[in-house]
Each structure stands twice: as C-alpha cells, then as structure tokens.
Short mmCIF file of C-alpha atoms in Angstrom, two decimals:
data_model
loop_
_atom_site.label_atom_id
_atom_site.label_comp_id
_atom_site.label_asym_id
_atom_site.label_seq_id
_atom_site.Cartn_x
_atom_site.Cartn_y
_atom_site.Cartn_z
CA MET A 52 2.97 43.26 -63.79
CA THR A 53 1.50 44.13 -60.38
CA VAL A 54 -1.63 45.29 -60.30
CA PRO A 55 -2.02 47.88 -57.48
CA SER A 56 -5.58 47.93 -55.21
CA LYS A 57 -8.30 49.77 -56.78
CA TYR A 58 -10.57 49.04 -53.27
CA GLY A 59 -8.14 50.14 -50.20
CA ARG A 60 -6.94 47.11 -48.45
CA ARG A 61 -6.50 43.67 -50.23
CA LEU A 62 -6.97 40.32 -49.11
CA LEU A 63 -6.14 36.92 -50.13
CA VAL A 64 -7.69 33.82 -49.00
CA VAL A 65 -5.95 30.66 -49.47
CA ASP A 66 -7.84 27.76 -48.51
CA ASP A 67 -9.67 24.76 -50.68
CA GLU A 68 -13.03 24.95 -49.23
CA PRO A 69 -15.24 27.16 -51.47
CA ILE A 70 -17.42 27.46 -48.09
CA GLN A 71 -14.62 28.91 -45.65
CA ARG A 72 -13.59 31.67 -48.71
CA LEU A 73 -16.86 32.85 -48.92
CA ILE A 74 -17.43 33.31 -45.25
CA ILE A 75 -13.92 35.04 -44.77
CA ALA A 76 -14.33 37.09 -47.74
CA ARG A 77 -18.33 38.36 -46.71
CA GLY A 78 -16.82 38.64 -43.35
CA VAL A 79 -14.16 41.07 -44.01
CA GLU A 80 -15.66 42.81 -47.29
CA ALA A 81 -17.71 44.30 -43.93
CA ILE A 82 -14.65 46.24 -42.47
CA GLY A 83 -13.56 47.75 -46.43
CA PHE A 84 -11.27 44.71 -47.81
CA HIS A 85 -11.08 43.54 -51.15
CA VAL A 86 -10.61 39.51 -51.04
CA ASP A 87 -9.54 37.69 -53.60
CA GLY A 88 -9.55 33.52 -53.48
CA ALA A 89 -7.02 31.21 -54.22
CA ASP A 90 -7.72 27.05 -54.15
CA SER A 91 -4.28 25.77 -54.30
CA LEU A 92 -0.52 27.04 -54.15
CA THR A 93 -0.56 27.33 -57.67
CA MET A 94 -3.12 29.48 -57.83
CA ALA A 95 -2.15 31.71 -54.57
CA SER A 96 1.44 32.19 -56.40
CA ASP A 97 -0.56 33.35 -59.32
CA ARG A 98 -1.88 35.71 -57.31
CA LEU A 99 0.49 37.46 -55.31
CA ALA A 100 2.63 37.78 -58.72
CA GLU A 101 0.15 39.42 -59.83
CA ALA A 102 -1.07 41.66 -57.23
CA CYS A 103 -0.09 43.63 -53.68
CA TYR A 104 -1.76 41.95 -50.46
CA ASP A 105 -2.04 43.81 -47.44
CA VAL A 106 -3.11 40.13 -45.79
CA VAL A 107 -2.85 36.71 -46.42
CA VAL A 108 -4.81 34.61 -44.43
CA LEU A 109 -3.38 31.13 -45.24
CA ASP A 110 -4.96 27.18 -44.81
CA LEU A 111 -2.54 24.80 -44.20
CA SER A 112 -4.48 22.19 -45.30
CA LEU A 113 -4.57 22.44 -49.18
CA GLY A 114 -5.54 18.69 -50.21
CA GLU A 115 -3.02 17.14 -50.94
CA ALA A 116 -0.24 20.42 -50.56
CA GLU A 117 0.78 22.23 -47.37
CA GLY A 118 -0.02 26.00 -47.64
CA ILE A 119 3.01 25.82 -45.38
CA SER A 120 4.90 25.80 -48.49
CA LEU A 121 3.62 29.42 -49.31
CA LEU A 122 5.30 31.18 -47.09
CA GLN A 123 8.65 31.12 -49.09
CA VAL A 124 6.39 32.74 -51.84
CA VAL A 125 4.72 35.20 -49.50
CA ARG A 126 8.28 36.15 -48.39
CA ASN A 127 9.41 37.22 -51.78
CA SER A 128 6.47 38.70 -52.83
CA ARG A 129 6.83 42.82 -53.07
CA SER A 130 3.83 43.56 -51.27
CA ASP A 131 4.98 42.78 -47.68
CA PRO A 132 1.42 41.19 -46.66
CA VAL A 133 0.87 40.21 -42.89
CA VAL A 134 -0.29 36.40 -42.58
CA ILE A 135 -2.44 34.77 -40.39
CA VAL A 136 -2.13 31.25 -40.27
CA VAL A 137 -5.75 29.26 -40.10
CA SER A 138 -5.90 25.37 -39.69
CA ARG A 139 -8.51 22.57 -38.32
CA LEU A 140 -5.03 20.99 -37.16
CA ASP A 141 -3.84 20.89 -33.51
CA ASP A 142 -2.98 24.60 -31.66
CA ARG A 143 0.79 23.81 -32.23
CA VAL A 144 1.09 22.95 -35.77
CA ARG A 145 -0.43 26.67 -35.65
CA THR A 146 1.65 28.59 -33.01
CA ALA A 147 4.64 26.38 -34.92
CA THR A 148 3.52 27.58 -38.53
CA ALA A 149 3.14 31.32 -37.48
CA ARG A 150 6.95 30.91 -35.43
CA LEU A 151 7.78 29.57 -38.60
CA ALA A 152 6.55 32.98 -40.55
CA MET A 153 7.78 35.10 -38.33
CA ALA A 154 11.37 33.23 -38.80
CA LEU A 155 11.31 33.81 -42.32
CA GLY A 156 11.18 37.20 -41.66
CA LEU A 157 7.16 37.59 -42.41
CA ARG A 158 4.99 39.78 -40.25
CA VAL A 159 2.32 37.63 -38.23
CA ALA A 160 -0.77 38.79 -36.65
CA GLY A 161 -1.75 35.58 -35.41
CA ALA A 162 -2.88 31.64 -36.00
CA LEU A 163 -7.11 30.79 -35.80
CA ALA A 164 -8.99 27.43 -35.42
CA LYS A 165 -11.36 26.19 -38.49
CA PRO A 166 -13.89 27.10 -39.06
CA VAL A 167 -12.17 30.51 -38.73
CA SER A 168 -14.55 32.61 -36.00
CA ILE A 169 -14.78 36.59 -38.20
CA ARG A 170 -14.98 38.16 -34.89
CA ALA A 171 -11.61 36.70 -34.10
CA LEU A 172 -10.38 37.43 -37.64
CA ILE A 173 -11.85 40.87 -37.88
CA ALA A 174 -10.11 41.57 -33.86
CA LEU A 175 -6.70 40.22 -35.94
CA LEU A 176 -7.12 42.52 -39.00
CA ARG A 177 -7.80 45.65 -36.52
CA ASP A 178 -4.29 45.04 -34.85
CA MET A 179 -1.84 43.82 -37.44
CA PRO A 180 1.41 44.18 -36.91
CA ALA A 181 3.39 47.12 -38.50
CA ARG A 182 5.13 47.67 -41.75
CA ILE A 183 8.65 47.21 -40.86
CA ALA A 184 10.77 50.37 -42.38
CA VAL A 185 13.35 48.99 -44.46
CA GLY A 186 15.96 51.64 -45.69
CA PRO A 187 18.14 52.04 -48.74
CA SER A 188 19.88 48.21 -49.21
CA VAL A 189 23.58 48.14 -48.20
CA THR A 190 25.91 45.51 -48.96
CA PHE A 191 27.08 43.73 -45.67
CA THR A 192 30.92 43.04 -45.79
CA PRO A 193 31.84 41.40 -42.77
CA PRO A 194 34.94 43.21 -40.58
CA THR A 195 37.73 41.41 -40.20
CA ALA A 196 39.91 39.85 -37.12
CA ALA A 197 42.27 42.75 -38.28
CA ALA A 198 39.79 46.14 -38.23
CA LEU A 199 38.36 44.43 -34.83
CA ARG A 200 41.93 44.55 -33.20
CA GLU A 201 42.67 48.29 -34.41
CA ALA A 202 39.20 49.11 -33.26
CA VAL A 203 40.30 47.34 -29.37
CA GLU A 204 43.20 49.03 -29.64
CA ALA A 205 41.69 52.39 -30.26
CA ASP A 206 39.32 51.66 -27.49
CA GLU A 207 36.63 52.04 -30.04
CA ILE A 208 34.37 49.91 -29.00
CA VAL A 209 32.08 52.16 -26.61
CA PRO A 210 29.02 50.71 -24.17
CA ARG A 211 25.29 51.61 -25.14
CA PHE A 212 22.74 51.58 -21.84
CA GLN A 213 19.36 50.26 -21.92
CA PRO A 214 16.96 50.39 -18.35
CA LYS A 215 15.94 47.49 -16.72
CA VAL A 216 13.02 48.87 -15.00
CA SER A 217 11.32 47.26 -12.25
CA LEU A 218 7.47 45.64 -13.36
CA ARG A 219 6.08 46.44 -9.89
CA ASP A 220 6.82 50.13 -9.54
CA GLY A 221 8.48 51.48 -12.81
CA SER A 222 11.40 52.36 -10.69
CA VAL A 223 14.69 51.70 -12.95
CA ILE A 224 16.59 49.31 -10.82
CA GLY A 225 19.66 49.20 -13.04
CA VAL A 226 21.07 48.90 -16.79
CA GLU A 227 22.84 46.62 -19.20
CA ALA A 228 25.95 47.45 -20.71
CA LEU A 229 25.36 46.86 -24.62
CA ALA A 230 29.37 46.87 -26.99
CA ARG A 231 29.10 49.39 -29.76
CA TRP A 232 30.91 49.07 -33.00
CA MET A 233 31.18 52.34 -35.07
CA PRO A 234 34.16 51.90 -37.97
CA GLU A 235 32.36 55.09 -39.41
CA PRO A 236 29.69 57.60 -38.51
CA GLY A 237 26.29 56.17 -39.38
CA SER A 238 27.82 52.80 -39.74
CA SER A 239 28.07 50.19 -36.98
CA VAL A 240 28.89 46.52 -36.66
CA ALA A 241 26.52 44.06 -34.91
CA PRO A 242 27.68 42.91 -31.67
CA ASP A 243 25.95 39.07 -32.96
CA VAL A 244 29.10 39.82 -35.23
CA PHE A 245 31.67 41.39 -33.86
CA ILE A 246 31.73 39.71 -30.55
CA PRO A 247 32.20 35.94 -31.78
CA LEU A 248 34.92 37.81 -34.30
CA ALA A 249 36.62 38.99 -30.38
CA GLU A 250 36.29 35.42 -29.41
CA GLN A 251 37.94 33.86 -32.28
CA ALA A 252 40.48 36.28 -32.90
CA GLY A 253 41.50 36.23 -28.87
CA LEU A 254 40.27 39.52 -28.28
CA ILE A 255 37.54 38.55 -26.03
CA GLY A 256 38.86 39.26 -22.63
CA ARG A 257 40.80 42.96 -23.84
CA LEU A 258 37.42 43.80 -25.15
CA THR A 259 35.66 42.91 -21.70
CA ALA A 260 37.98 44.73 -19.95
CA GLN A 261 37.21 47.67 -21.76
CA MET A 262 34.09 47.53 -21.36
CA LEU A 263 34.32 46.86 -17.80
CA ARG A 264 36.37 49.66 -17.27
CA ARG A 265 33.72 52.44 -19.59
CA SER A 266 30.51 50.56 -17.88
CA LEU A 267 31.71 51.82 -14.55
CA GLU A 268 33.45 55.07 -14.87
CA ALA A 269 29.59 55.71 -16.34
CA CYS A 270 28.06 53.98 -13.44
CA ARG A 271 30.14 56.19 -10.80
CA ARG A 272 29.09 59.59 -12.89
CA TRP A 273 25.43 58.82 -12.77
CA ARG A 274 25.38 57.02 -8.94
CA ARG A 275 25.51 60.52 -8.33
CA THR A 276 22.31 61.27 -8.98
CA PHE A 277 20.76 57.57 -9.07
CA PRO A 278 22.43 56.16 -6.50
CA VAL A 279 21.12 52.42 -6.12
CA CYS A 280 21.25 52.39 -10.59
CA GLY A 281 23.90 49.24 -10.88
CA VAL A 282 25.05 48.39 -14.26
CA ALA A 283 25.38 45.09 -15.98
CA VAL A 284 28.22 44.15 -18.08
CA ASN A 285 28.53 41.15 -20.51
CA ILE A 286 30.78 38.24 -19.63
CA SER A 287 31.78 35.81 -22.54
CA PRO A 288 32.35 32.13 -21.34
CA MET A 289 36.19 32.48 -22.74
CA VAL A 290 36.98 34.67 -19.72
CA LEU A 291 36.32 32.80 -17.20
CA ALA A 292 38.58 30.47 -18.18
CA ASP A 293 40.91 33.65 -16.25
CA PRO A 294 41.53 32.05 -12.55
CA GLY A 295 42.54 36.23 -11.28
CA LEU A 296 38.86 37.46 -12.80
CA PRO A 297 36.99 38.16 -9.55
CA GLU A 298 40.69 40.02 -8.22
CA ALA A 299 40.62 42.21 -11.80
CA ILE A 300 36.68 42.89 -11.50
CA GLU A 301 37.02 43.66 -7.41
CA GLN A 302 39.90 45.95 -8.41
CA ALA A 303 38.38 47.79 -11.06
CA LEU A 304 35.06 48.34 -8.90
CA ARG A 305 37.79 49.55 -6.21
CA ASP A 306 39.31 52.15 -8.91
CA HIS A 307 36.20 53.53 -9.17
CA SER A 308 34.98 53.90 -6.11
CA LEU A 309 32.30 51.52 -6.31
CA GLY A 310 31.05 48.41 -4.49
CA PRO A 311 30.09 45.25 -5.71
CA GLY A 312 26.69 45.85 -5.55
CA ALA A 313 26.99 48.18 -8.20
CA LEU A 314 28.16 45.31 -10.40
CA VAL A 315 25.92 42.91 -12.62
CA ALA A 316 27.55 40.06 -14.53
CA GLU A 317 25.96 39.22 -17.13
CA ILE A 318 27.07 35.39 -18.42
CA THR A 319 25.46 34.16 -21.54
CA GLU A 320 26.89 30.59 -23.00
CA SER A 321 27.30 31.60 -26.20
CA THR A 322 30.10 28.63 -26.54
CA VAL A 323 30.70 26.11 -24.69
CA ILE A 324 32.49 26.76 -21.04
CA ASP A 325 35.85 24.71 -21.73
CA ASN A 326 36.91 24.16 -18.47
CA PRO A 327 33.32 23.93 -16.16
CA LEU A 328 35.38 23.58 -12.76
CA ILE A 329 37.33 27.00 -13.19
CA ALA A 330 34.27 28.71 -14.73
CA ALA A 331 32.52 27.36 -11.42
CA GLU A 332 35.03 28.66 -9.28
CA VAL A 333 35.39 32.14 -11.45
CA LEU A 334 31.52 32.59 -10.46
CA THR A 335 31.71 31.32 -7.19
CA ARG A 336 34.12 33.90 -5.92
CA LEU A 337 32.61 36.54 -7.66
CA ARG A 338 29.59 35.49 -5.60
CA ILE A 339 30.97 35.69 -2.56
CA LYS A 340 33.07 39.13 -2.95
CA GLY A 341 29.43 40.47 -3.46
CA VAL A 342 28.95 40.84 -7.28
CA SER A 343 25.33 39.94 -8.95
CA LEU A 344 25.49 37.09 -11.56
CA SER A 345 22.85 36.85 -14.14
CA ILE A 346 22.53 33.83 -16.39
CA ASP A 347 21.55 35.82 -19.94
CA ASP A 348 19.43 34.66 -22.71
CA PHE A 349 17.94 31.91 -20.33
CA GLY A 350 16.21 29.34 -22.71
CA THR A 351 18.61 29.67 -25.74
CA GLY A 352 21.89 27.81 -26.88
CA HIS A 353 24.01 26.48 -23.91
CA SER A 354 22.11 29.16 -21.66
CA SER A 355 20.37 25.44 -20.14
CA LEU A 356 18.65 24.16 -16.76
CA LEU A 357 22.13 22.71 -16.34
CA THR A 358 24.15 25.89 -16.48
CA LEU A 359 21.86 26.93 -13.86
CA LEU A 360 22.27 24.14 -11.10
CA ARG A 361 25.70 23.90 -11.75
CA LEU A 362 26.98 27.82 -11.00
CA PRO A 363 25.52 30.36 -8.54
CA PHE A 364 23.00 32.59 -10.58
CA SER A 365 21.31 35.45 -8.29
CA GLU A 366 19.34 36.41 -11.40
CA LEU A 367 17.99 35.06 -14.96
CA LYS A 368 17.02 36.68 -17.84
CA ILE A 369 14.28 35.19 -19.79
CA ASP A 370 15.54 35.19 -23.92
CA ARG A 371 13.48 38.05 -25.65
CA SER A 372 12.60 35.12 -28.54
CA PHE A 373 10.37 34.16 -25.67
CA VAL A 374 8.70 37.69 -24.22
CA GLY A 375 8.24 38.91 -27.47
CA HIS A 376 5.76 37.10 -28.60
CA CYS A 377 3.86 35.51 -25.28
CA ASP A 378 1.00 37.56 -25.76
CA SER A 379 0.20 35.90 -28.85
CA ASP A 380 2.11 32.55 -28.72
CA PRO A 381 0.52 30.53 -26.48
CA GLU A 382 3.25 28.24 -26.00
CA ALA A 383 6.06 30.36 -25.80
CA TRP A 384 3.53 32.41 -23.19
CA LYS A 385 3.23 28.68 -21.17
CA ILE A 386 7.35 28.45 -21.46
CA VAL A 387 8.04 32.39 -19.60
CA ARG A 388 5.56 31.40 -17.33
CA ALA A 389 7.49 28.02 -16.17
CA THR A 390 10.45 29.70 -16.11
CA ILE A 391 9.01 32.65 -13.60
CA SER A 392 8.05 29.98 -11.29
CA MET A 393 11.15 28.14 -11.29
CA ALA A 394 13.12 30.98 -11.06
CA ARG A 395 11.27 32.05 -8.13
CA GLU A 396 11.49 29.10 -6.63
CA LEU A 397 14.79 28.80 -6.95
CA GLY A 398 15.17 32.57 -5.69
CA LEU A 399 16.42 34.43 -8.42
CA GLN A 400 15.50 37.84 -9.32
CA VAL A 401 13.55 37.42 -13.33
CA VAL A 402 14.07 39.84 -15.91
CA ALA A 403 12.50 39.98 -19.19
CA GLU A 404 14.26 41.15 -22.03
CA GLY A 405 12.49 42.85 -25.48
CA ILE A 406 9.36 44.03 -23.92
CA GLU A 407 7.78 46.11 -26.58
CA THR A 408 4.25 46.25 -25.46
CA PRO A 409 2.42 47.43 -22.14
CA VAL A 410 0.23 44.45 -22.53
CA VAL A 411 2.82 41.97 -22.34
CA ALA A 412 4.35 44.04 -19.54
CA ALA A 413 1.55 43.35 -17.78
CA MET A 414 1.09 39.47 -18.08
CA LEU A 415 4.91 39.06 -16.80
CA ARG A 416 3.98 41.58 -13.52
CA ASP A 417 0.93 39.19 -12.87
CA VAL A 418 2.96 36.30 -12.98
CA GLY A 419 5.42 37.66 -10.45
CA CYS A 420 8.73 38.47 -13.52
CA ASP A 421 10.36 41.24 -11.14
CA VAL A 422 12.18 43.42 -13.93
CA GLY A 423 11.68 44.20 -17.53
CA GLN A 424 13.73 45.19 -20.51
CA GLY A 425 13.20 46.43 -23.55
CA TRP A 426 11.99 49.17 -26.43
CA LEU A 427 8.99 49.98 -24.00
CA TYR A 428 11.28 51.47 -21.92
CA GLY A 429 13.60 52.11 -23.80
CA LYS A 430 16.48 51.39 -26.46
CA ALA A 431 20.00 51.44 -25.99
CA MET A 432 21.50 54.71 -25.61
CA SER A 433 24.82 56.84 -24.44
CA GLU A 434 25.19 57.67 -21.26
CA ASP A 435 23.89 61.21 -21.96
CA GLU A 436 20.77 60.23 -23.05
CA LEU A 437 20.20 57.57 -20.19
CA MET A 438 20.59 61.03 -17.90
CA GLN A 439 18.42 62.47 -19.51
CA TRP A 440 16.03 59.65 -19.90
CA MET A 441 16.46 58.87 -16.05
CA SER A 442 15.44 62.61 -14.86
CA ALA A 443 12.86 62.59 -17.13
CA ARG A 444 11.50 59.84 -15.22
CA ALA A 445 12.23 60.51 -12.05
CA VAL A 446 10.18 64.04 -12.82
CA GLU A 447 7.01 61.81 -14.25
CA ALA A 448 6.83 59.40 -11.17
CA ALA A 449 6.93 62.88 -8.66
CA MET B 1245 -29.87 7.12 -34.91
CA GLU B 1246 -29.07 6.86 -30.99
CA GLY B 1247 -25.63 5.60 -31.72
CA LEU B 1248 -24.97 8.32 -33.80
CA ALA B 1249 -25.69 11.08 -31.62
CA THR B 1250 -23.64 9.48 -28.75
CA LEU B 1251 -20.53 9.00 -30.91
CA TYR B 1252 -20.39 12.09 -32.83
CA GLY B 1253 -22.73 14.98 -31.26
CA PRO B 1254 -25.77 16.76 -32.78
CA VAL B 1255 -26.77 17.15 -36.25
CA LEU B 1256 -26.62 20.88 -36.39
CA ASP B 1257 -25.13 23.33 -34.01
CA HIS B 1258 -27.62 26.24 -33.94
CA ASP B 1259 -25.55 28.33 -31.51
CA PHE B 1260 -22.66 28.22 -34.27
CA LEU B 1261 -24.91 29.31 -37.19
CA SER B 1262 -26.90 31.94 -35.84
CA GLN B 1263 -23.61 33.35 -34.54
CA LEU B 1264 -22.19 32.91 -38.32
CA ALA B 1265 -25.41 34.90 -39.64
CA GLU B 1266 -25.06 37.36 -37.14
CA ASP B 1267 -21.04 37.57 -38.54
CA VAL B 1268 -22.01 37.70 -42.27
CA GLY B 1269 -25.65 38.07 -42.55
CA THR B 1270 -28.04 35.50 -42.94
CA ALA B 1271 -27.95 35.99 -47.19
CA THR B 1272 -24.42 34.54 -46.80
CA VAL B 1273 -24.98 31.71 -44.72
CA ILE B 1274 -28.26 30.76 -47.07
CA GLU B 1275 -25.32 31.48 -50.29
CA ALA B 1276 -22.73 28.81 -48.55
CA MET B 1277 -25.74 26.68 -48.11
CA ALA B 1278 -26.67 25.99 -51.68
CA ILE B 1279 -22.42 25.56 -52.51
CA PHE B 1280 -22.82 23.02 -49.07
CA GLU B 1281 -26.33 20.80 -50.82
CA ASP B 1282 -24.66 20.84 -54.46
CA ASP B 1283 -20.99 19.85 -53.53
CA VAL B 1284 -22.60 17.05 -50.97
CA PRO B 1285 -24.23 14.57 -53.10
CA ILE B 1286 -21.58 14.38 -55.92
CA ARG B 1287 -18.63 14.05 -53.09
CA ILE B 1288 -20.66 11.60 -51.24
CA ALA B 1289 -21.03 9.66 -54.67
CA ALA B 1290 -16.89 9.87 -55.10
CA LEU B 1291 -16.25 8.56 -51.78
CA TYR B 1292 -18.43 5.96 -52.77
CA SER B 1293 -16.83 5.04 -55.95
CA CYS B 1294 -12.91 5.67 -53.96
CA PHE B 1295 -14.65 2.91 -50.92
CA ALA B 1296 -15.74 0.09 -53.56
CA GLU B 1297 -12.38 0.51 -55.35
CA GLY B 1298 -9.67 0.71 -52.59
CA GLU B 1299 -8.75 4.16 -53.42
CA VAL B 1300 -7.59 5.05 -50.22
CA GLN B 1301 -5.85 8.46 -51.02
CA ARG B 1302 -8.96 9.58 -52.94
CA LEU B 1303 -11.32 8.61 -50.43
CA ARG B 1304 -9.48 10.60 -47.51
CA ARG B 1305 -9.43 13.73 -49.56
CA GLU B 1306 -13.56 13.56 -50.22
CA ALA B 1307 -13.90 12.64 -46.69
CA HIS B 1308 -11.32 15.74 -45.47
CA ALA B 1309 -13.74 18.27 -48.14
CA LEU B 1310 -16.55 17.02 -46.37
CA ALA B 1311 -16.01 17.24 -43.04
CA GLY B 1312 -14.58 21.28 -43.65
CA ALA B 1313 -17.36 21.55 -45.73
CA ALA B 1314 -19.37 20.39 -42.45
CA ARG B 1315 -17.95 22.09 -39.96
CA ASN B 1316 -18.01 25.62 -41.74
CA LEU B 1317 -22.19 24.50 -41.24
CA GLY B 1318 -22.03 23.89 -37.86
CA LEU B 1319 -23.10 20.14 -39.37
CA VAL B 1320 -21.22 18.72 -36.07
CA ARG B 1321 -22.30 14.79 -36.36
CA PHE B 1322 -21.65 15.09 -40.23
CA GLY B 1323 -18.17 16.80 -39.84
CA GLU B 1324 -17.16 14.18 -37.10
CA THR B 1325 -18.48 11.44 -39.02
CA ALA B 1326 -16.43 12.73 -42.42
CA TYR B 1327 -13.47 13.09 -40.31
CA ALA B 1328 -13.72 9.50 -38.52
CA ILE B 1329 -13.40 8.09 -42.22
CA GLN B 1330 -10.69 10.49 -42.91
CA ARG B 1331 -8.52 9.90 -40.17
CA ALA B 1332 -9.72 5.79 -40.87
CA SER B 1333 -8.39 6.22 -44.44
CA GLU B 1334 -5.16 7.39 -42.85
CA GLY B 1335 -4.66 5.06 -40.89
CA GLY B 1336 -5.57 2.06 -44.02
CA GLY B 1337 -8.99 0.50 -43.13
CA VAL B 1338 -12.50 2.31 -43.50
CA ASP B 1339 -15.48 0.08 -42.79
CA ALA B 1340 -18.32 -0.49 -44.73
CA ASP B 1341 -20.01 1.17 -41.40
CA ALA B 1342 -18.50 3.92 -40.96
CA VAL B 1343 -19.30 4.78 -44.70
CA ARG B 1344 -23.36 3.94 -43.93
CA ASP B 1345 -23.20 6.30 -41.05
CA LEU B 1346 -21.58 9.34 -43.30
CA ALA B 1347 -24.59 8.60 -45.62
CA LEU B 1348 -27.38 9.00 -42.97
CA SER B 1349 -25.70 11.55 -40.86
CA ALA B 1350 -25.82 13.17 -44.58
CA GLU B 1351 -29.31 13.11 -45.22
CA GLN B 1352 -29.48 14.23 -41.17
CA GLY B 1353 -27.70 17.41 -41.80
CA LEU B 1354 -28.95 18.73 -45.28
CA SER B 1355 -32.62 17.71 -43.42
CA ALA B 1356 -31.60 20.27 -40.60
CA LEU B 1357 -30.19 23.32 -43.11
CA ALA B 1358 -33.27 22.98 -44.73
CA GLY B 1359 -34.87 23.68 -41.84
CA TRP B 1360 -32.92 26.25 -41.06
CA LYS B 1361 -33.33 27.78 -44.42
CA ALA B 1362 -37.16 27.68 -43.59
CA GLU B 1363 -37.20 29.01 -40.40
CA HIS B 1364 -34.78 32.10 -41.69
CA ARG B 1365 -36.77 33.13 -44.32
CA SER B 1366 -40.10 33.36 -42.76
CA GLY B 1367 -38.63 35.02 -40.57
#
C-alpha cells in the first residue's frame, strides 16, 4: 500500500553514511521536507514501495552496491520523484548518471559532489523540474506503409512552422517546416515514426516534394508582410541520390515567385548517404544556385564532422540533446561551446535547437550562437498561428 | 606529523565546519560528531583486523566508510589517509605504514573535533 505524505513534501536520502544522511535531513527539514533515510538498495526499494516521495537524493556508492541500480526502481515507483545524484566520484560519473536518469524518463534536478553542500542542495530543491503532465494512456498502434501511402496521396501530411529567432536582437530570421500527420482529429503520428517509414516505403521523395511545395506556398504569403522570413525544409539523405533535385527545387522556387534566399535545405543524416559523390554534387549545385544548406541535428546519428567536411553547408544546427540541459550539464555545455567555436571558425551560421529557458538562450548568445529555436520562442504552429505570432512579436518590438 | 600534513593536508578544515554549522546548526554538527566518535574506533579495529587477515575487500569497505565519514566533518587529513588506503586496497596492496598513518590521523581528528566542540559549546 502506498502511504501519502502527511507532511507536505517528502524526501528520501539513499546513502550508506549515517552522518551524511543526518546532515541532509536536518538541512532540508528546515525548508519543510519530511525526510526518510535508507542505507541500502533493499531499504530504499521498500521505502519507495511504501511511500510517495517528491525527491530522492541518491548516493552512487552504497557499500558494495551501486546506487545507479535504484534508478529503475525510482522510475517504476508511483510517485514520480525528482532525482538528485550525489557522489564522491568525479564529475563525469555524476553527470553521466544524471543523463542516464533523464534517458530513463526521470526528472533530474542536478548532481552534487559529496560532502553535499546544503546550500547547493536547497538551491536545487527550490528549482525542481516540473512534473510532466501525463494524459490518459493510449495504446500506440504503429501506422502501416499502406496507410502512409494513402495519406501522402491524399496530401494529408502538412507542414507546421517553428520560428528561428536571432539571439542577438530577437528578430525572426526564418521558420522551420516540420511535417505533421494527423490521421484523425486529435490523433497524430510522430515524425520520427512516419519519416523512417516513408524512407523504407519509397515515399520520401514524394513527401519531400509535397512539404516543399506547401512550405513555399506559405512562405510566399507571409513574405508579403514579413519579407525577410525564409523557410527551412528537411531533405532526407535518400532524396539526395536524385541528380535532378537542384533543378526541381529551383523550379519550385520560381513557381512561387521566390528567390533562392527564401529557402534553407536542412539535411539530417538519419540514414547513411548511399552515394556520397552524387549527394555532394547535388548539394554543391544547390549552394551554387543560392539555396542555403543546413546540417541538422549536428552531433547525433551520422551528422558528423566528416559530413561537415565533405559537404558545403552554410548553417549548423546543434541538436536539442546537447542544448536542452546545457545549463545543468557541464559536459553538454562544453560540447555546445566547442561546436559553436568550430562552426564560427568554419564561417557557418549556428542555430541552437531545443531552447526552453531564457537562461539557456543568454548562455548561447554570450558564446556567439547566432540563432535559437525552441519552445521558449514558439512551438510548431499552423500558418495562421504563425502569422498571428509574428504580428504580435512585431508589435512588441515596436 | 609534518609528513602527514604534507601528504594529506590539514587536520580540520575550520571553514568547512563553520559553514556546515551555519547551514544545519551547531547542535546537528555536534550530533554528527557523536556518531563519528562512536563509529571510528569500531571501524578502525575492523580495519586492523582485515589488514592482519588480508581481507582486502572488507578493508576497502571500511576505509571507504571512514573516508566518507571524516570528510563529512571537514577532517581532511583523516579522510585523505583513509581514502589512500581505500585506493591502495583496490590495487591489492596496503602497507603497514599507511595503517599506522590512519590511526595517527584519527587521533588528531578526534582531538580537533573535541576542541571545536569545547569552543562552540562554551561560545
């Protein structure tokens, strides 16, 4: 039976050192927590089964056991506690554990060296990550290639637009078109599900052409009011095998009375480029025609340094997995700074994806990142919503 | 004595302990010291026994517990001496000098804590 807390917020300290448990307990009781202690994995598991906790402070070394083994138990507990990792082991071990916990879906407030500074612990407790709202559980049925084919043929996959904002002055410098498939009202299939399916089913060329056409149509409309706002469209590596792509894109731009400066082609190497020579030729010709090229999700998958060296990109997008936690993960921050420095050396515009807080935006701006994208500015939205959003922003700026 | 100071730092980090007392209160620090004073003689005796019997795993565990406990109270030299034994036991070899150093630094540490308590109880 799960026992709710009678005391307001409840914290579990899992540490085999009685003095450290005592000090943490006294420190956080002063700010209103009720504290339980556990000196072993077994006792901690029992506590988590018996009571609901808001926070678990977890030492990584519990005698002969590793506290990391408890993360799965925490994940399966009913109370969804925030985790704070503590350890005398070096910073890399602490941050790797914090990242693992986040990958398991846990909320992590931070990682602290031992002996634990009570002030640092209280600072983390005062700024805990919010509980994620969970809707009613639904059974996910993967879509079939046949259903996707029907959707593509019926032109049911539509672009939604997420703004890209200058970190220097806050102006909107463009938007990224993101494909959305909503088979029924209120339901949607995630792009990381249907894009690989489209690649496997041979539908990616047609889908890319539809997204390009619809995005350029929308861009032409908003450019009447916002003339410098271009659109970025994702291009699958599989499409790069088509030597006719540069001319097709050039024609699409002409059809919509847009110059090449209105378009950014974002390339993610989600799959290996089958024929790198043809891809290099296609992309170089696009650059020569004036279309900007962006390497998307840099640092993940195959979006690597070698790709950067081989292909004539003009923009680099740092993946959200590095950006999202760069204010709390020192190693992620080092990678982000090094990537920005390298991109600037190469003369590339740098875009940081996944910015959710003003703190992260300021950190990125201060180290020379040019453009930000993320929920801090706006989620992916329909064309109408985007127009309203940009109009409101223009009024604020004025 | 001089050798230990060079190798392992000061007996007590007074700034650390003052900060701790400010954060959790002097009474809690004295309560923690009482746990430490009860625990240390037992663990050191256990460590001697493990050393004499060549039980490296248990010796490592005892040294790890002592290092953690000492550092929680700002006992730098004792903590570092115990940690050196922990590391040496992980490598498979602990010498008698290290164990002797531990006993000496424990004595110094307990004496320093007694001094701190006397000062803060009267103050």
